[in-house]
């Protein structure tokens, strides 16, 4: 019937076949899976068992680098001038804090000054490797250290410990020559990679410091040492749970560096400068050792160890007397009349008779003026009286090229290998320099030599070059080279005395030195009153200099504006009969003559140097022979200089006030 439902019956054999096929497929896949798992387990547990055992151990233990103690920097007598001291600090581990902002808020209640550095702290913490502790504040007081430890349970991820921090006990006295250390910056890492090298991992340690300037920078690799490491056991989250003492490696301290500097002399130099700006360098004329290399005003390098505040740095950088500038090697100045001995040697080399005389009326034919009217002057008296007219008249007998050649042999326009960089060479002009620098007016004119002859015009030098120049004049035989680094890690550096002979005759050097002796010991010398040492029969020879810093035109050279005042210079050596030490003083914009600003300071520094020398002390305390007539000072009284120590002075006309009218292109002031 068409309306009734139809019933179909499936084949039993067909259904059974389908079930068997599914069972076979699932069983096969299961068998393959079990087989693969068995093979993999066998590979992991048998074939690669040792490899994964090592990896498991590495996951259980971490090796954390430990910064090494930085090597000390010592003076010539073993006095520490850059060392390390214990320092309490507080650190934060980002991965152990639940909420970094909340942790820093709580820490700010204990250490309020961390709030000012909050942004920098967060930047350092985020940049640090995982589970690496980041210093938040160093040099905690005992009270702050105890407070942090007391509240440690409430500050997850915060810990306080003790480490070694760089310390400069003499603060500003050695700031420029030694430099300072600071945190590693991204630019430091980039500079290393730009050289094709891979930065050492210790550089990424947030507490590590590298040399940023001076000796600290120049010998950073030697001072840095070798990093050690602590093997610690960590949990699954990387937190330290124990320390494996047996697996740790101690850090190797950096090498000690011994300098030729003397801490007492360096301190005395900074002290006598007071508020003045400038530089002082002292050298041993026998071997080139630098006993003092001071720049003023200075700064406290300890400020830079933990990071100097921006406001403090800007105050130092913007101050017109530039306390961050190393004026001993990086500052250049016109040498003024201290350059005249070099000009005199050039004149002698050109065949000028030192007995030839020039009449000084106070005015040269080009309109240039002398600081006085000296009358008839030979070379000896021209150096003693610092007579510009003599050198104006004579200079073109030598010419600018011979003057430059002579000055270079005496140490100018050189960068010396003293172990630190950042030296400026200065300039000694020449006919070639004129052609190269001024193509529109390439000819050197005789009138231009007059400025060079008295250390003005385009001539610029630094204090270290002046010290080398003075040491070579005093030594008289060797082209002494300066030495600042005495030894590194116990290995001595070469002496500055292992050098060739000077290319000047003894007779010529004696003439120049005789004039310098008269400057400081002839009663009419430009620095007589300020150069008496008061140390028995020991005398000092010297040369004053006043360097013009602007063109006065017909106006007055005096100014109450510091930056418009003249520079004052003084170079000297002592004792005159057997020279041992040379001293150079530059007073930047001192506003007075070299005899009144530079010489008194040089005298005090020289006294310190001589009194520290055992042989000089023995000479000072030795009873003088009955015929001794050397200058003796007692409570300000000034004695007469022995006539045998200086060449007999020629008659001269007393100096009179200089006229203030007329052009003065390069005027050398009171010397």
CSV table of C-alpha atoms in Angstrom, one decimal, residues 252-529:
chain,number,residue,atom,x,y,z
A,252,UNK,CA,91.1,40.1,40.5
A,253,UNK,CA,91.8,43.7,41.6
A,254,UNK,CA,93.1,46.2,39.1
A,255,UNK,CA,96.7,47.2,39.0
A,256,UNK,CA,98.1,50.0,41.1
A,257,UNK,CA,99.3,53.1,39.2
A,258,UNK,CA,102.1,55.2,40.7
A,259,UNK,CA,102.4,58.8,39.4
A,260,UNK,CA,105.4,61.1,39.6
A,261,UNK,CA,103.2,63.7,41.3
A,262,UNK,CA,103.8,64.8,44.8
A,263,UNK,CA,100.6,65.3,46.9
A,264,UNK,CA,102.1,68.0,49.1
A,265,UNK,CA,103.3,70.1,46.1
A,266,UNK,CA,100.0,69.6,44.3
A,267,UNK,CA,98.0,70.7,47.3
A,268,UNK,CA,100.2,73.7,47.9
A,269,UNK,CA,99.8,74.9,44.3
A,270,UNK,CA,96.0,74.7,44.6
A,271,UNK,CA,96.1,76.5,47.9
A,272,UNK,CA,98.2,79.5,46.7
A,273,UNK,CA,96.0,80.0,43.7
A,274,UNK,CA,93.1,80.9,45.9
A,275,UNK,CA,90.2,82.1,43.8
A,276,UNK,CA,92.4,82.7,40.7
A,277,UNK,CA,92.1,80.7,37.5
A,278,UNK,CA,95.0,79.1,35.7
A,279,UNK,CA,97.6,76.3,36.0
A,280,UNK,CA,100.8,75.3,37.7
A,281,UNK,CA,103.3,72.7,36.5
A,282,UNK,CA,106.5,71.6,38.3
A,283,UNK,CA,109.1,69.4,36.7
A,284,UNK,CA,112.3,67.8,37.8
A,285,UNK,CA,114.8,69.1,35.2
A,286,UNK,CA,117.1,66.1,35.7
A,287,UNK,CA,114.7,63.3,34.6
A,288,UNK,CA,111.4,65.0,33.5
A,289,UNK,CA,109.3,63.8,36.4
A,290,UNK,CA,106.2,66.0,36.8
A,291,UNK,CA,105.8,66.8,40.5
A,292,UNK,CA,102.8,69.0,40.0
A,293,UNK,CA,100.2,69.5,37.3
A,294,UNK,CA,97.4,71.5,38.7
A,295,UNK,CA,94.5,73.4,37.1
A,296,UNK,CA,92.4,76.0,38.9
A,297,UNK,CA,89.6,76.4,39.8
A,298,UNK,CA,88.9,72.8,40.3
A,299,UNK,CA,86.0,70.5,41.2
A,300,UNK,CA,85.3,67.5,43.4
A,301,UNK,CA,85.5,64.3,41.3
A,302,UNK,CA,83.6,62.4,44.1
A,303,UNK,CA,80.5,64.1,42.8
A,304,UNK,CA,80.7,62.2,39.5
A,305,UNK,CA,81.1,58.7,41.0
A,306,UNK,CA,77.5,58.2,41.8
A,307,UNK,CA,76.2,60.6,39.2
A,308,UNK,CA,76.4,64.4,39.5
A,309,UNK,CA,73.0,66.2,39.6
A,310,UNK,CA,72.2,68.1,36.4
A,311,UNK,CA,72.0,71.4,38.2
A,312,UNK,CA,75.4,70.9,39.7
A,313,UNK,CA,77.0,70.0,36.4
A,314,UNK,CA,75.4,72.9,34.6
A,315,UNK,CA,76.8,75.3,37.3
A,316,UNK,CA,80.3,73.9,36.8
A,317,UNK,CA,80.0,73.9,33.0
A,318,UNK,CA,78.6,77.4,32.7
A,319,UNK,CA,81.0,79.2,35.2
A,320,UNK,CA,83.2,81.5,33.2
A,321,UNK,CA,86.4,80.3,34.9
A,322,UNK,CA,85.8,76.8,33.5
A,323,UNK,CA,86.5,74.5,36.4
A,324,UNK,CA,86.0,71.4,34.2
A,325,UNK,CA,88.8,72.5,31.8
A,326,UNK,CA,92.3,71.2,32.4
A,327,UNK,CA,94.2,74.4,31.9
A,328,UNK,CA,97.6,72.6,32.3
A,329,UNK,CA,97.4,70.7,29.1
A,330,UNK,CA,94.1,71.6,27.4
A,331,UNK,CA,94.1,75.3,27.9
A,332,UNK,CA,96.3,77.4,25.6
A,333,UNK,CA,97.5,80.9,26.3
A,334,UNK,CA,99.9,83.5,24.7
A,335,UNK,CA,103.2,83.1,26.6
A,336,UNK,CA,104.0,86.8,26.6
A,337,UNK,CA,107.5,87.7,27.7
A,338,UNK,CA,108.2,84.2,29.0
A,339,UNK,CA,108.8,83.5,25.3
A,340,UNK,CA,111.7,86.0,25.0
A,341,UNK,CA,114.5,83.5,26.1
A,342,UNK,CA,113.5,81.4,23.1
A,343,UNK,CA,113.7,84.4,20.8
A,344,UNK,CA,117.1,85.2,22.3
A,345,UNK,CA,118.4,81.8,21.4
A,346,UNK,CA,117.1,82.2,17.9
A,347,UNK,CA,118.9,85.5,17.6
A,348,UNK,CA,122.1,84.0,18.9
A,349,UNK,CA,121.7,81.1,16.4
A,350,UNK,CA,121.3,83.8,13.6
A,351,UNK,CA,124.7,85.3,14.6
A,352,UNK,CA,123.5,88.3,16.7
A,353,UNK,CA,126.1,89.6,19.0
A,354,UNK,CA,124.7,89.6,22.6
A,355,UNK,CA,126.7,92.7,23.3
A,356,UNK,CA,124.9,94.7,20.5
A,357,UNK,CA,122.8,97.4,22.0
A,358,UNK,CA,119.4,98.9,21.3
A,359,UNK,CA,118.1,102.2,22.7
A,360,UNK,CA,114.7,101.8,24.3
A,361,UNK,CA,112.7,105.0,24.3
A,362,UNK,CA,109.5,103.3,25.1
A,363,UNK,CA,108.1,103.5,21.5
A,364,UNK,CA,109.0,101.4,18.5
A,365,UNK,CA,108.8,102.9,15.0
A,366,UNK,CA,105.6,100.9,14.2
A,367,UNK,CA,103.8,102.5,17.1
A,368,UNK,CA,104.2,99.5,19.4
A,369,UNK,CA,105.2,100.4,22.9
A,370,UNK,CA,107.3,99.0,25.6
A,371,UNK,CA,106.1,98.9,29.2
A,372,UNK,CA,109.0,101.3,30.2
A,373,UNK,CA,111.9,103.4,28.9
A,374,UNK,CA,114.9,101.3,29.5
A,375,UNK,CA,117.6,103.2,27.6
A,376,UNK,CA,120.5,101.3,26.1
A,377,UNK,CA,120.0,97.5,26.3
A,378,UNK,CA,122.1,94.5,25.4
A,379,UNK,CA,120.6,91.0,25.3
A,380,UNK,CA,121.3,90.3,29.0
A,381,UNK,CA,119.6,93.4,30.1
A,382,UNK,CA,116.8,93.0,27.6
A,383,UNK,CA,115.9,89.7,29.2
A,384,UNK,CA,116.3,91.0,32.7
A,385,UNK,CA,114.2,94.1,32.1
A,386,UNK,CA,111.9,92.4,29.6
A,387,UNK,CA,112.5,95.1,27.1
A,388,UNK,CA,110.1,94.8,24.1
A,389,UNK,CA,111.9,97.4,22.0
A,390,UNK,CA,115.1,95.3,22.0
A,391,UNK,CA,113.2,92.2,20.6
A,392,UNK,CA,111.2,94.3,18.2
A,393,UNK,CA,114.4,95.7,16.8
A,394,UNK,CA,116.4,92.5,16.6
A,395,UNK,CA,113.7,89.8,15.8
A,396,UNK,CA,113.9,90.0,12.0
A,397,UNK,CA,117.6,89.3,12.1
A,398,UNK,CA,116.5,85.7,12.9
A,399,UNK,CA,113.1,85.7,11.2
A,400,UNK,CA,109.9,84.0,12.2
A,401,UNK,CA,110.9,80.6,10.8
A,402,UNK,CA,114.1,80.4,12.9
A,403,UNK,CA,112.2,81.6,16.0
A,404,UNK,CA,109.6,78.9,15.4
A,405,UNK,CA,112.3,76.2,14.8
A,406,UNK,CA,114.1,77.2,18.0
A,407,UNK,CA,110.9,77.2,20.0
A,408,UNK,CA,109.9,73.8,18.8
A,409,UNK,CA,113.3,72.4,19.8
A,410,UNK,CA,112.5,73.8,23.3
A,411,UNK,CA,109.2,71.9,23.5
A,412,UNK,CA,106.5,74.1,22.1
A,413,UNK,CA,103.8,72.9,19.6
A,414,UNK,CA,104.2,69.3,20.9
A,415,UNK,CA,101.9,66.7,22.4
A,416,UNK,CA,103.9,64.8,24.9
A,417,UNK,CA,103.4,61.1,25.7
A,418,UNK,CA,102.7,61.4,29.4
A,419,UNK,CA,100.0,58.7,29.4
A,420,UNK,CA,96.9,61.0,29.2
A,421,UNK,CA,95.4,62.5,26.2
A,422,UNK,CA,93.4,65.7,25.6
A,423,UNK,CA,96.4,67.9,25.1
A,424,UNK,CA,96.3,70.9,22.8
A,425,UNK,CA,99.4,71.7,20.8
A,426,UNK,CA,99.1,75.5,20.6
A,427,UNK,CA,100.6,77.3,17.7
A,428,UNK,CA,103.9,78.7,16.5
A,429,UNK,CA,103.3,80.8,13.4
A,430,UNK,CA,105.6,80.6,10.4
A,431,UNK,CA,105.7,81.8,6.8
A,432,UNK,CA,104.2,78.5,5.6
A,433,UNK,CA,101.4,78.8,8.2
A,434,UNK,CA,100.7,82.3,6.9
A,435,UNK,CA,100.4,81.1,3.3
A,436,UNK,CA,98.2,78.2,4.3
A,437,UNK,CA,95.9,80.2,6.7
A,438,UNK,CA,95.6,83.5,4.9
A,439,UNK,CA,95.6,82.8,1.1
A,440,UNK,CA,94.4,86.4,0.4
A,441,UNK,CA,97.5,87.8,2.1
A,442,UNK,CA,100.1,84.9,2.0
A,443,UNK,CA,103.2,87.1,2.5
A,444,UNK,CA,104.8,87.2,6.0
A,445,UNK,CA,105.5,90.8,6.8
A,446,UNK,CA,108.4,91.9,9.0
A,447,UNK,CA,106.1,93.8,11.3
A,448,UNK,CA,104.3,90.5,12.2
A,449,UNK,CA,107.5,89.0,13.6
A,450,UNK,CA,107.6,91.7,16.3
A,451,UNK,CA,104.5,90.3,18.0
A,452,UNK,CA,105.8,86.7,17.7
A,453,UNK,CA,109.2,87.7,19.3
A,454,UNK,CA,107.5,88.8,22.5
A,455,UNK,CA,105.1,85.8,22.7
A,456,UNK,CA,102.0,87.5,21.4
A,457,UNK,CA,100.1,87.6,18.1
A,458,UNK,CA,99.2,84.0,17.0
A,459,UNK,CA,101.6,82.3,19.5
A,460,UNK,CA,99.8,80.0,21.9
A,461,UNK,CA,101.2,77.4,24.4
A,462,UNK,CA,100.0,75.3,27.3
A,463,UNK,CA,101.4,75.1,30.8
A,464,UNK,CA,103.1,71.7,30.3
A,465,UNK,CA,104.9,73.0,27.2
A,466,UNK,CA,106.2,76.0,29.2
A,467,UNK,CA,107.4,73.6,31.9
A,468,UNK,CA,109.3,71.5,29.4
A,469,UNK,CA,110.8,74.6,27.9
A,470,UNK,CA,111.9,75.9,31.3
A,471,UNK,CA,113.3,72.4,32.2
A,472,UNK,CA,115.3,72.2,29.0
A,473,UNK,CA,116.8,75.7,29.5
A,474,UNK,CA,117.7,74.8,33.1
A,475,UNK,CA,119.1,71.4,32.2
A,476,UNK,CA,121.2,72.9,29.4
A,477,UNK,CA,122.2,69.5,28.0
A,478,UNK,CA,119.3,67.2,27.4
A,479,UNK,CA,116.0,67.6,25.6
A,480,UNK,CA,114.1,66.5,28.7
A,481,UNK,CA,110.8,64.8,28.1
A,482,UNK,CA,108.0,65.0,30.8
A,483,UNK,CA,106.9,61.8,32.6
A,484,UNK,CA,103.7,61.6,34.6
A,485,UNK,CA,103.2,57.8,35.1
A,486,UNK,CA,106.0,56.3,37.1
A,487,UNK,CA,104.8,52.7,37.1
A,488,UNK,CA,101.8,50.5,36.3
A,489,UNK,CA,101.4,47.2,38.3
A,490,UNK,CA,105.0,47.6,39.6
A,491,UNK,CA,106.5,47.9,36.1
A,492,UNK,CA,108.4,51.2,35.7
A,493,UNK,CA,107.9,53.5,32.8
A,494,UNK,CA,110.9,55.0,30.9
A,495,UNK,CA,112.6,58.0,32.4
A,496,UNK,CA,112.4,61.4,30.7
A,497,UNK,CA,116.1,61.7,30.8
A,498,UNK,CA,116.8,59.1,28.2
A,499,UNK,CA,116.7,61.6,25.4
A,500,UNK,CA,119.0,63.3,22.9
A,501,UNK,CA,121.1,66.3,23.6
A,502,UNK,CA,119.8,69.9,23.0
A,503,UNK,CA,120.9,71.4,19.7
A,504,UNK,CA,122.2,74.6,21.3
A,505,UNK,CA,125.7,75.7,22.3
A,506,UNK,CA,126.5,75.9,26.0
A,507,UNK,CA,127.6,79.5,25.5
A,508,UNK,CA,124.3,80.6,24.1
A,509,UNK,CA,122.3,78.8,26.9
A,510,UNK,CA,124.5,80.5,29.5
A,511,UNK,CA,123.7,83.9,28.1
A,512,UNK,CA,120.0,83.2,28.2
A,513,UNK,CA,120.1,81.7,31.7
A,514,UNK,CA,122.2,84.6,32.9
A,515,UNK,CA,119.4,87.0,31.9
A,516,UNK,CA,116.9,84.8,33.7
A,517,UNK,CA,119.0,84.7,36.9
A,518,UNK,CA,119.1,88.5,36.8
A,519,UNK,CA,115.3,88.7,36.5
A,520,UNK,CA,115.0,87.2,39.9
A,521,UNK,CA,118.2,88.2,41.7
A,522,UNK,CA,119.3,91.6,40.3
A,523,UNK,CA,117.6,94.3,42.3
A,524,UNK,CA,116.4,95.9,39.1
A,525,UNK,CA,115.1,92.6,37.7
A,526,UNK,CA,111.4,92.5,37.0
A,527,UNK,CA,110.7,89.8,39.7
A,528,UNK,CA,113.4,90.5,42.3
A,529,UNK,CA,111.3,91.1,45.3
